[in-house]
CSV table of C-alpha atoms in Angstrom, one decimal:
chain,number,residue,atom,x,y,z
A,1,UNK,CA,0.0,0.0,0.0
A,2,UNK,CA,3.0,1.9,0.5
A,3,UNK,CA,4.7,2.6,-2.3
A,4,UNK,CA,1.0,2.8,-4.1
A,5,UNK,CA,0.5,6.0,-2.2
A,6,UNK,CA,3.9,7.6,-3.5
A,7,UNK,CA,2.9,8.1,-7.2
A,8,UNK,CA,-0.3,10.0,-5.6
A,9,UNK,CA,0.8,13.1,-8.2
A,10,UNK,CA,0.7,10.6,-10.9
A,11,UNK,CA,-2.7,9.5,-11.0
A,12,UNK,CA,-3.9,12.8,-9.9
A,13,UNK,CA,-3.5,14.4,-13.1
A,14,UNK,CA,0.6,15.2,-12.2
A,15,UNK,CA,-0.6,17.6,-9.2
A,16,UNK,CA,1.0,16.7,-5.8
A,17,UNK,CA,-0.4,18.0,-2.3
A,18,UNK,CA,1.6,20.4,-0.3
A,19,UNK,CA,0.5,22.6,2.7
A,20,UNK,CA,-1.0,25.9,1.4
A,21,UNK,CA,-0.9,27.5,5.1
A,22,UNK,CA,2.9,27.7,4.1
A,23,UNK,CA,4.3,30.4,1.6
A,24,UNK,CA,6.0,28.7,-1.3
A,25,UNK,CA,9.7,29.4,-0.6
A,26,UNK,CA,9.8,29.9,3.1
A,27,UNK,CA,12.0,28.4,5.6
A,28,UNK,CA,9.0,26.5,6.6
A,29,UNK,CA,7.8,25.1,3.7
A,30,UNK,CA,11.6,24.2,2.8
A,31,UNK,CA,11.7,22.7,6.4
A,32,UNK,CA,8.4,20.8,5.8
A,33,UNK,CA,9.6,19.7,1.7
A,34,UNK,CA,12.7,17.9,3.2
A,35,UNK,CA,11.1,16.0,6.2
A,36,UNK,CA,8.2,15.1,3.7
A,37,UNK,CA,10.7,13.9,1.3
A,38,UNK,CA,12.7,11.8,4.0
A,39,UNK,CA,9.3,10.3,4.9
A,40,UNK,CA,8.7,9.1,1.6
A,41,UNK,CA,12.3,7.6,1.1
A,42,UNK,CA,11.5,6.3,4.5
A,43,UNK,CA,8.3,4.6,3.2
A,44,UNK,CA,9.5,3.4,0.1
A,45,UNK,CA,12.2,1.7,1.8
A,46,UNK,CA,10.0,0.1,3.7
A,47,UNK,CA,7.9,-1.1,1.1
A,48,UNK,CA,10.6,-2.1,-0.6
A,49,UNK,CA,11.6,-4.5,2.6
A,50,UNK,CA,8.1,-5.5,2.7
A,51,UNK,CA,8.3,-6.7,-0.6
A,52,UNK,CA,11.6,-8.4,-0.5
A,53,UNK,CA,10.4,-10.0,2.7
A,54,UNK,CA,7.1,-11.3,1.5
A,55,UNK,CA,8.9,-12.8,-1.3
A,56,UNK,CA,11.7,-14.3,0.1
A,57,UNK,CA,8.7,-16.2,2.6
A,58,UNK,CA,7.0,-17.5,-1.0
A,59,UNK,CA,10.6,-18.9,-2.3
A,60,UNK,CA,11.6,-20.6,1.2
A,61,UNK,CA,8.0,-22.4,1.3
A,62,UNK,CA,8.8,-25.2,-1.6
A,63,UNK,CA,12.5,-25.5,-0.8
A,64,UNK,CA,13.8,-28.6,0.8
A,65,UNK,CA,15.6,-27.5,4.1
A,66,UNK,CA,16.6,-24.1,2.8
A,67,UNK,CA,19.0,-23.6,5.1
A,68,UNK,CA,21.6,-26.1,4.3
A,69,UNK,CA,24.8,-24.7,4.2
A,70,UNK,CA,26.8,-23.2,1.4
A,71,UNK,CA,28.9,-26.2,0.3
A,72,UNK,CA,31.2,-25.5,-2.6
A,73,UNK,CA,31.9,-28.9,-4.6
A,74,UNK,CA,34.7,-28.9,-7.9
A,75,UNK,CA,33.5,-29.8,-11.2
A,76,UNK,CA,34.4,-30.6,-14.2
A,77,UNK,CA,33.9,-29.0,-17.9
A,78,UNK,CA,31.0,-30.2,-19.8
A,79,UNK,CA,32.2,-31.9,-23.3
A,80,UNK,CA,28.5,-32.1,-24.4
A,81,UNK,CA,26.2,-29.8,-22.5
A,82,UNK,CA,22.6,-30.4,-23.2
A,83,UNK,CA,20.3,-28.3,-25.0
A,84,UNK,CA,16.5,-29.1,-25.0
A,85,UNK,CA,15.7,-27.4,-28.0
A,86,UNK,CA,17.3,-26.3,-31.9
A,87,UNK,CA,19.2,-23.1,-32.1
A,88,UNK,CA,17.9,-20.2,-33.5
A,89,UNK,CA,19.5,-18.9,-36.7
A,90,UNK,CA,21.8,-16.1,-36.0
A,91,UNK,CA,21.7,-16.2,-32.5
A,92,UNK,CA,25.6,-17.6,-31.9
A,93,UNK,CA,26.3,-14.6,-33.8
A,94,UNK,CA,24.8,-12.4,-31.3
A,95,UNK,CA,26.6,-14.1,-28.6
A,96,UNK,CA,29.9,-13.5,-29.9
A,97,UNK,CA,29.0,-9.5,-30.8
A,98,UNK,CA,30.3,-8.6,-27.0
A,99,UNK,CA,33.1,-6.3,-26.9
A,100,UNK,CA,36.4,-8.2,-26.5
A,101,UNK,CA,39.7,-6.9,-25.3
A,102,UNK,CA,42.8,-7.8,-27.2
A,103,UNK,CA,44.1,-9.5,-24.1
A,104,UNK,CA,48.1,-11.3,-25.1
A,105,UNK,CA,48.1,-14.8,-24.1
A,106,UNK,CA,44.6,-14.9,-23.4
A,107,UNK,CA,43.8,-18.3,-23.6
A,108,UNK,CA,47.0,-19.0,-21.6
A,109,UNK,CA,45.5,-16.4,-19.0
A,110,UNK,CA,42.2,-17.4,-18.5
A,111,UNK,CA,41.0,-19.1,-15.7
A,112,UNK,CA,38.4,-21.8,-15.9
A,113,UNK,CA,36.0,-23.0,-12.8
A,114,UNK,CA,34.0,-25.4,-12.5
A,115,UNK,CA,31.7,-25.9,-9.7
A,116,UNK,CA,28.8,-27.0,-7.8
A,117,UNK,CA,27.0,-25.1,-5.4
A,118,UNK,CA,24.8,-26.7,-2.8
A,119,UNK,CA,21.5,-24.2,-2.4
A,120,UNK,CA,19.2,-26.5,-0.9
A,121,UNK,CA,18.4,-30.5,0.0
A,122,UNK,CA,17.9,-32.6,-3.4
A,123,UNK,CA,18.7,-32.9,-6.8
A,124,UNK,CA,17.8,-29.5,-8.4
A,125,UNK,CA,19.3,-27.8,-5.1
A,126,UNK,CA,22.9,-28.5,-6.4
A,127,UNK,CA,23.9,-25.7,-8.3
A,128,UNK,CA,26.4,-25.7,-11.6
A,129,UNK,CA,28.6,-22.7,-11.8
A,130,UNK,CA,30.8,-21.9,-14.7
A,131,UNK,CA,33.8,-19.1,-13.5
A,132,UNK,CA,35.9,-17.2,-15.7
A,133,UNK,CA,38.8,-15.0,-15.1
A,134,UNK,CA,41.9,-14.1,-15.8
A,135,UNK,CA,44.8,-14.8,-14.2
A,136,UNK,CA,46.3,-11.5,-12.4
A,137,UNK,CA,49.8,-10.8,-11.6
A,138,UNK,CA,48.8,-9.2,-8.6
A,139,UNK,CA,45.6,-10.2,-6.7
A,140,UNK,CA,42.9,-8.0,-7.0
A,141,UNK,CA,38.8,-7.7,-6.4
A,142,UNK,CA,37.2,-7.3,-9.9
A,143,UNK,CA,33.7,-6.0,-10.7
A,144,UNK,CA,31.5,-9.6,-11.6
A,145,UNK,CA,28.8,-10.1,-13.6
A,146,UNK,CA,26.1,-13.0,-14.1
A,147,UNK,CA,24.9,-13.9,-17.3
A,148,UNK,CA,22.1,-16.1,-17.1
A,149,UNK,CA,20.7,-18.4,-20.2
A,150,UNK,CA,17.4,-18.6,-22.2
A,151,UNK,CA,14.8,-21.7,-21.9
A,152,UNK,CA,16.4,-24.7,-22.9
A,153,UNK,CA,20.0,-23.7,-23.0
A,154,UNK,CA,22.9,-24.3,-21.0
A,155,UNK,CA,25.5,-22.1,-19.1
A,156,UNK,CA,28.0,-23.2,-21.8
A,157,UNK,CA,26.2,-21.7,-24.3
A,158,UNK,CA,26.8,-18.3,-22.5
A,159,UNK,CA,30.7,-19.3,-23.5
A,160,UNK,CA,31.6,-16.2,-25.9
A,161,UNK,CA,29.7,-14.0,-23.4
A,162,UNK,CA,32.0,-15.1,-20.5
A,163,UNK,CA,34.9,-14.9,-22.5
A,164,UNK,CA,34.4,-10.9,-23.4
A,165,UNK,CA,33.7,-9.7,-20.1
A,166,UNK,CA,36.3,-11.8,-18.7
A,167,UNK,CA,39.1,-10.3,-21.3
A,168,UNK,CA,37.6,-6.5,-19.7
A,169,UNK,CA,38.5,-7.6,-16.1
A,170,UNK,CA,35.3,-9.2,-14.7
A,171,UNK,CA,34.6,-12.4,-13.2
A,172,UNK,CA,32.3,-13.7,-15.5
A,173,UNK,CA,29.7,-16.2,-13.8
A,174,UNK,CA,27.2,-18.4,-15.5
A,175,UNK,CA,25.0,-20.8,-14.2
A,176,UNK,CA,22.1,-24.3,-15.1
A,177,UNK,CA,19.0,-22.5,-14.4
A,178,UNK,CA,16.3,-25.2,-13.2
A,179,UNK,CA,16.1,-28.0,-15.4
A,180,UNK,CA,18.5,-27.0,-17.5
A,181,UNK,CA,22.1,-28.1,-18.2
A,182,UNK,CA,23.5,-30.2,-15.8
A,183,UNK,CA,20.1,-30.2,-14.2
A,184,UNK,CA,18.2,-31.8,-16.8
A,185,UNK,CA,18.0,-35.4,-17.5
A,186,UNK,CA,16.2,-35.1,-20.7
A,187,UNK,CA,15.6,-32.5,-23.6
A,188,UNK,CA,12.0,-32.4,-22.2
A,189,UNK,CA,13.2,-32.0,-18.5
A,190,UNK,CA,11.9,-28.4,-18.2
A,191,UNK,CA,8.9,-28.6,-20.1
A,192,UNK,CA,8.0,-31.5,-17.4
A,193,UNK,CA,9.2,-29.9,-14.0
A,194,UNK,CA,6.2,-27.1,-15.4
A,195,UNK,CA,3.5,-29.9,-15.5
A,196,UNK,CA,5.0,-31.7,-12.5
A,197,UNK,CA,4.4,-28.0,-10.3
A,198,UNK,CA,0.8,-28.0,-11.7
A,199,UNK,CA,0.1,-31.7,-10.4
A,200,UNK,CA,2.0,-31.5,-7.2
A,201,UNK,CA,2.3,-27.7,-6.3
A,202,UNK,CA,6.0,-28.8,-4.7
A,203,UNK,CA,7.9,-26.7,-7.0
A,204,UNK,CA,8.3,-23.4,-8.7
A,205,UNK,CA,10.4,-24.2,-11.7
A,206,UNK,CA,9.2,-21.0,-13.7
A,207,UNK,CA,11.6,-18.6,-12.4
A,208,UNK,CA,11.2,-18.6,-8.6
A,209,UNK,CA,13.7,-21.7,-7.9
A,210,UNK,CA,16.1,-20.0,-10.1
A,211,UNK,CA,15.7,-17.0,-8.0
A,212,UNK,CA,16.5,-18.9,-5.2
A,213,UNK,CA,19.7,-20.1,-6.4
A,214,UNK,CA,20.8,-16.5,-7.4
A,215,UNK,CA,20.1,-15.3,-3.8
A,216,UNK,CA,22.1,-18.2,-2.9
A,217,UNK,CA,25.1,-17.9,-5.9
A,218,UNK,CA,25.3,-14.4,-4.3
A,219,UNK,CA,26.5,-15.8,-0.9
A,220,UNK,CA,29.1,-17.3,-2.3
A,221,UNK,CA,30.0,-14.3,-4.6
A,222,UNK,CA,30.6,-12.1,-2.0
A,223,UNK,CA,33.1,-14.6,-0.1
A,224,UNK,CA,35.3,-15.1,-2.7
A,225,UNK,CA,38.5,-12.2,-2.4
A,226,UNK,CA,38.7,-12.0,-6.0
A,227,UNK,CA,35.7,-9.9,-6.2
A,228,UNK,CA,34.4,-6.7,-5.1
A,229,UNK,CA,31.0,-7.4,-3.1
A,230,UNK,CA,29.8,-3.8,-3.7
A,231,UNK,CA,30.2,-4.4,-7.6
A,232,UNK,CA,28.3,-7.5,-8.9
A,233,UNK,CA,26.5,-7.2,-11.9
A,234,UNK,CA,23.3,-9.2,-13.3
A,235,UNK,CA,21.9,-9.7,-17.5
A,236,UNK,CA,20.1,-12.3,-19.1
A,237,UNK,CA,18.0,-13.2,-22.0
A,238,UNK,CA,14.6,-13.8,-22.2
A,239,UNK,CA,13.7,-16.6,-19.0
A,240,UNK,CA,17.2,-15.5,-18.1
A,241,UNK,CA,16.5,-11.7,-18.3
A,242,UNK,CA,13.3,-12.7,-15.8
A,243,UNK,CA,15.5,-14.6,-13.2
A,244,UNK,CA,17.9,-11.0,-13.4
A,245,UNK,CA,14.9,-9.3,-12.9
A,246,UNK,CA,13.5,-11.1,-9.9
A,247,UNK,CA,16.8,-11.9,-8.7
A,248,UNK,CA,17.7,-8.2,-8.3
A,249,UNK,CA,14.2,-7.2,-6.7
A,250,UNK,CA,14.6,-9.8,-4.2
A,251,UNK,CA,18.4,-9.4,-3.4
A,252,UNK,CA,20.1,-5.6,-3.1
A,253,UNK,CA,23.9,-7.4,-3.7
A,254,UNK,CA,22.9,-7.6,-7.6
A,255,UNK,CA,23.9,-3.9,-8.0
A,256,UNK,CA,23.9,-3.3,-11.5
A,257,UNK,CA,20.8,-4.9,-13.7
A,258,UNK,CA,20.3,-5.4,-17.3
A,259,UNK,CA,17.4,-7.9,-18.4
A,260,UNK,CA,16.8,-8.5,-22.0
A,261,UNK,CA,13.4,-9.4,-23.3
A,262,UNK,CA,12.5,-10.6,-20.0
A,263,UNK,CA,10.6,-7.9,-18.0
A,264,UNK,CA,6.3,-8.0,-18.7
A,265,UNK,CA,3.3,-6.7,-16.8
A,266,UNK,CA,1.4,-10.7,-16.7
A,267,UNK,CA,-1.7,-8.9,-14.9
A,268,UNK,CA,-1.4,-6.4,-17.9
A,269,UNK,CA,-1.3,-9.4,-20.1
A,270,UNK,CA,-4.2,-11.0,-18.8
A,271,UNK,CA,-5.9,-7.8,-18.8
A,272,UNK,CA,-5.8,-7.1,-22.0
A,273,UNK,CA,-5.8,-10.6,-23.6
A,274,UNK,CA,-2.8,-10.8,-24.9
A,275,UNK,CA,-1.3,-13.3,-23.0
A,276,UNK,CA,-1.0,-16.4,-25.4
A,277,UNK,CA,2.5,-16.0,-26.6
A,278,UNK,CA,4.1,-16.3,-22.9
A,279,UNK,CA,1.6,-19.2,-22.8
A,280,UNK,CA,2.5,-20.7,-25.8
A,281,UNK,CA,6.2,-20.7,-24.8
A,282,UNK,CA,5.6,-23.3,-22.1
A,283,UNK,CA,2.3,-24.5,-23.2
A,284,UNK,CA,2.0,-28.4,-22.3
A,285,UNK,CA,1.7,-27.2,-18.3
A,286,UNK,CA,-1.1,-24.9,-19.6
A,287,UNK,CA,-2.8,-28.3,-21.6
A,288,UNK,CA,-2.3,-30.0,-18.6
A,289,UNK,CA,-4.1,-27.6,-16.8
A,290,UNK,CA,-6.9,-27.0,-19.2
A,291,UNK,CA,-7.6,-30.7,-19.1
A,292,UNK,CA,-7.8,-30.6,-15.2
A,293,UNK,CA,-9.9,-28.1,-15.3
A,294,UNK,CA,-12.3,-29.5,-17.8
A,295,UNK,CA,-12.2,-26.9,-20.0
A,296,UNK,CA,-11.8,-27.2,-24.1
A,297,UNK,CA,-9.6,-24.5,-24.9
A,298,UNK,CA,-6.7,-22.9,-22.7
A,299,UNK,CA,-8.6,-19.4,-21.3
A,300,UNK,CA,-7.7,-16.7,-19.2
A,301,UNK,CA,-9.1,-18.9,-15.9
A,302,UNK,CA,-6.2,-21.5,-17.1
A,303,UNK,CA,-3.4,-19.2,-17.0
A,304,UNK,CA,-4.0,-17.5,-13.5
A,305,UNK,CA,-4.7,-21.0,-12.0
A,306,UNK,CA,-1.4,-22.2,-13.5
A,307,UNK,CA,0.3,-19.0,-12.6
A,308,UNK,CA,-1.1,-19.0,-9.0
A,309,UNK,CA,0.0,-22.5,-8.7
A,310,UNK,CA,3.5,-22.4,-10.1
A,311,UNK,CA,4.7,-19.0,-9.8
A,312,UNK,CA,2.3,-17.0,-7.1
A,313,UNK,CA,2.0,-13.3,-6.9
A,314,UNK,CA,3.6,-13.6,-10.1
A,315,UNK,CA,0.5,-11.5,-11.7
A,316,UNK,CA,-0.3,-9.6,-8.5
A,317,UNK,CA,1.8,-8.4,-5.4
A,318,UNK,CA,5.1,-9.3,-7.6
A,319,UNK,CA,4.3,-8.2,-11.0
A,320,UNK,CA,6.5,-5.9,-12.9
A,321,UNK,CA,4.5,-2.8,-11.3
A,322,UNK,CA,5.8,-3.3,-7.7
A,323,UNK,CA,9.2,-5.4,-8.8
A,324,UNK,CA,10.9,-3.3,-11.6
A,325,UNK,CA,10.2,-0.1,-8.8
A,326,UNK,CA,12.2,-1.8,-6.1
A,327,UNK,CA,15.4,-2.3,-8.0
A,328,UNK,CA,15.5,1.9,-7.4
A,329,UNK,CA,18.1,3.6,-7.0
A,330,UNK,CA,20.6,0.9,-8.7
A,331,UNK,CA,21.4,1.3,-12.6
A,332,UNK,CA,18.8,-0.6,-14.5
A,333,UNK,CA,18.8,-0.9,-17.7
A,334,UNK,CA,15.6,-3.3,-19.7
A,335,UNK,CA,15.4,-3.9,-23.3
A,336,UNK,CA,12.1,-5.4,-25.0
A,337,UNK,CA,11.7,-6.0,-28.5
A,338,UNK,CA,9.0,-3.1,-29.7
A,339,UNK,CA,7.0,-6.2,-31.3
A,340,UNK,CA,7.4,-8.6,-28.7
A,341,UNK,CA,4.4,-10.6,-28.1
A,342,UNK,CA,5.5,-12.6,-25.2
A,343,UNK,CA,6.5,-9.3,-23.5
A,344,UNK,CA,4.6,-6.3,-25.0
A,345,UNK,CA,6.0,-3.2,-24.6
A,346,UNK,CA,2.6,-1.1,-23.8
A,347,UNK,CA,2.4,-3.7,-20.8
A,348,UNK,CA,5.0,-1.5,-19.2
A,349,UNK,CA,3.8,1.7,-19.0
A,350,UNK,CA,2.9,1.3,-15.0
A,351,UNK,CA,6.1,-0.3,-14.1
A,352,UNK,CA,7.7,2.5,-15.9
A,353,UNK,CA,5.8,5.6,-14.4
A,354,UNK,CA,6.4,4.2,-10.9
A,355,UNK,CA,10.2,3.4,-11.2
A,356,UNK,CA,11.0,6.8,-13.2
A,357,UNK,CA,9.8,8.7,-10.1
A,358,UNK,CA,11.3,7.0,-7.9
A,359,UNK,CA,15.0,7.0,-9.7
A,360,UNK,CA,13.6,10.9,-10.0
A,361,UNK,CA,13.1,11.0,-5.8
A,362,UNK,CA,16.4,9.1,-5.5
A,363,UNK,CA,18.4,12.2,-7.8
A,364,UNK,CA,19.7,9.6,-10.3
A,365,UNK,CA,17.2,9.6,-13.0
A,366,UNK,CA,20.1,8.8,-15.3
A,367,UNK,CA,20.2,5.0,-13.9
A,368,UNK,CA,17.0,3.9,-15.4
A,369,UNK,CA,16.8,3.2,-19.5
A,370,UNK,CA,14.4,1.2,-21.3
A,371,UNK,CA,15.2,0.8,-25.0
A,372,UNK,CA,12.1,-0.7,-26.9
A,373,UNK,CA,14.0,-2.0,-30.7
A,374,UNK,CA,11.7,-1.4,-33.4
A,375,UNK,CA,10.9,-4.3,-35.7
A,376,UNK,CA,11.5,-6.4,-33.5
A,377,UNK,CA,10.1,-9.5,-31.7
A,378,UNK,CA,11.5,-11.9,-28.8
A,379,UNK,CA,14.8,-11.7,-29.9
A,380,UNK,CA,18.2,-10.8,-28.5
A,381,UNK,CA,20.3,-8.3,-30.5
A,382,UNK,CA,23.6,-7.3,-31.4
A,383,UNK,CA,22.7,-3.9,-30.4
A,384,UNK,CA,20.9,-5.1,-27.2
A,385,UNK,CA,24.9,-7.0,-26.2
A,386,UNK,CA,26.5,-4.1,-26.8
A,387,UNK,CA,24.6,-1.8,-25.2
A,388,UNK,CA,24.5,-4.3,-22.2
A,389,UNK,CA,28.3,-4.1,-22.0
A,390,UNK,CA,28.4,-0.7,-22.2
A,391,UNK,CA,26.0,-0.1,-19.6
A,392,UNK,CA,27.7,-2.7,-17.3
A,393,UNK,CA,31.2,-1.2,-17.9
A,394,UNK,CA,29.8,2.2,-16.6
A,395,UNK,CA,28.7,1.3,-13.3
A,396,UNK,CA,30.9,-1.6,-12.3
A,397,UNK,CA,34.4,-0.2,-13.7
């Protein structure tokens, strides 16, 4: 309710209340504009907590003993990482259009890790981590950044990616999302953990485990004496770009954010009917459902029972509207394709209003962007990489 009441101008036709019994440029009214302002940087940052709290208690209610401790296991390097679906033309392109520095001996230089994180009891609670660095003659803490996967790729795919921010200086961190990788035993494994959630309610394997493992990931980030705590950095594409979203409303320590095709309002969606390409990206848990429900065609009843059971809030107290706003004042940066279907850019407009005034209340305006690409659908860029990089390079170097 909180941080509803702050955008008060906003949906008052831009006119905000102030105290007419006080001349406009007095000492009082001054007095009076600064001790309203601290109030409402006091309430935001509580509705902010609020949030963060309410969510962590949804992610820590289907996890197996979540408080297992942080057990770091060595790996080794994947020779044939599994991918769960065909690769889209161009795309390995894109992956390989991040700015690369002209490092000498870099393949001599680079440091390779391989390991496995323990985030809670189970199977899917063991975390793979792919680390790359390079070697320093003196030891230092480096800005780090995680680059998190589509659906039904693997953290090696993210390989060219990890390279180029690892030639700038980063330590460049990839990880399995849920049923992916490592963590799938199957090219249908994530498509089945989706219908398994809607049968057995035990599991949130659209985004919120993921997020769970990046609150975790972050524990161990923060340990490690080759990285600076107060600079770790978070992007990802499309399911990736959500976990960086959700990740870095849910957990301050993700200081920098850049998701790509990943951030859309799904009560806006639902809304306004447009909601059957997100569907149709994961549809047999929405056939499933359907069929459970008796109906003959998937509706808009189907998707908020499926989203209520497998990710909830996830259309209401943690849509886009109350989670992009949170992420205030850190840099954020959000690219959509213009014609994305799966995550329409008029769907934004709230989210957008709210977190502009609060980056405006915060004085750093300048660390909010949202680029919108025209003529394009839910797809990554060149443009999109390199503007990620750039962004990331100016508020983590």
């Amino acid at each position: 309710m909180a941080l509803i009441l702050l955008f008060q101008g906003l949906l008052f036709g831009g006119k905000t209340w102030r105290d007419r019994s006080m001349p406009i440029g007095s000492a009082a009214a001054r007095a009076h504009g600064s001790f309203r302002c601290r109030t409402m940087e006091a309430a935001t940052a509580d509705a902010a907590a609020d949030l963060r709290s309410d969510f962590l208690q949804v992610l820590r209610s289907r996890r197996r003993n979540p408080d297992v401790p942080l057990c770091v296991e060595l790996g080794k390097p994947m020779k044939n990482p599994m991918y769960q679906s065909s690769i889209f033309p161009g795309s390995k392109e894109v992956m390989e259009a991040c700015p690369k520095e002209n490092v000498e001996n870099f393949k001599e230089r680079l440091i390779e890790e391989n390991i496995y994180l323990t985030t809670e009891e189970g199977e899917q609670g063991c975390l793979p981590v792919l680390i790359l660095s390079l070697k320093d003659t003196i030891p230092q803490r480096k800005p780090a950044v995680v680059l998190l996967h589509s659906s039904y790729k693997c953290k090696e795919w993210l390989q060219p990616l990890l390279e180029a921010y690892a030639s700038r200086g980063y330590v460049a961190i990839a990880i399995d999302s849920r049923y992916h990788g490592e963590r799938a035993n199957s090219t249908t494994a994530y498509k089945d953990a989706l219908v398994s959630s809607w049968k057995n309610g035990d599991t949130m394997p659209f985004i919120y485990d993921t997020v769970w493992d990046l609150i975790k990931l972050a524990d161990y980030l923060i340990q490690r004496k080759d990285i600076d705590p107060s600079r770790i950095g978070i992007t990802g594409e499309s399911l990736g770009g959500m976990h960086a979203w959700f990740a870095a409303a849910a957990d301050t320590r993700y200081s920098v954010v850049v998701p790509i095709i990943g951030v859309q309002g799904f009560r806006w969606a639902l809304d306004n009917d447009k909601w059957q390409a997100r569907v149709d990206s994961i549809k047999p848990v929405f056939e499933e459902a359907r069929i459970d429900l008796g109906k003959n065609t998937i509706d808009k009843e189907v998707v908020k029972k499926v989203w209520d059971r497998i990710a909830p809030g996830l259309y209401l107290q943690f849509d886009a509207p109350y989670t992009i706003p949170v992420i205030a004042p850190r840099p954020l940066l959000m690219f959509n394709g213009a014609e994305d279907p799966r995550c329409p850019v008029s769907g934004l407009n709230e989210p957008l209003v709210k977190a502009t005034e609060l980056y405006k209340q915060a004085n750093c305006p300048e660390n909010l962007k949202f680029i919108a690409e025209a003529g394009i659908g839910h797809q990554m860029t060149v443009s999109m990489v390199k503007e990620a990089s750039s962004w990331l390079d100016k508020f983590l170097k």
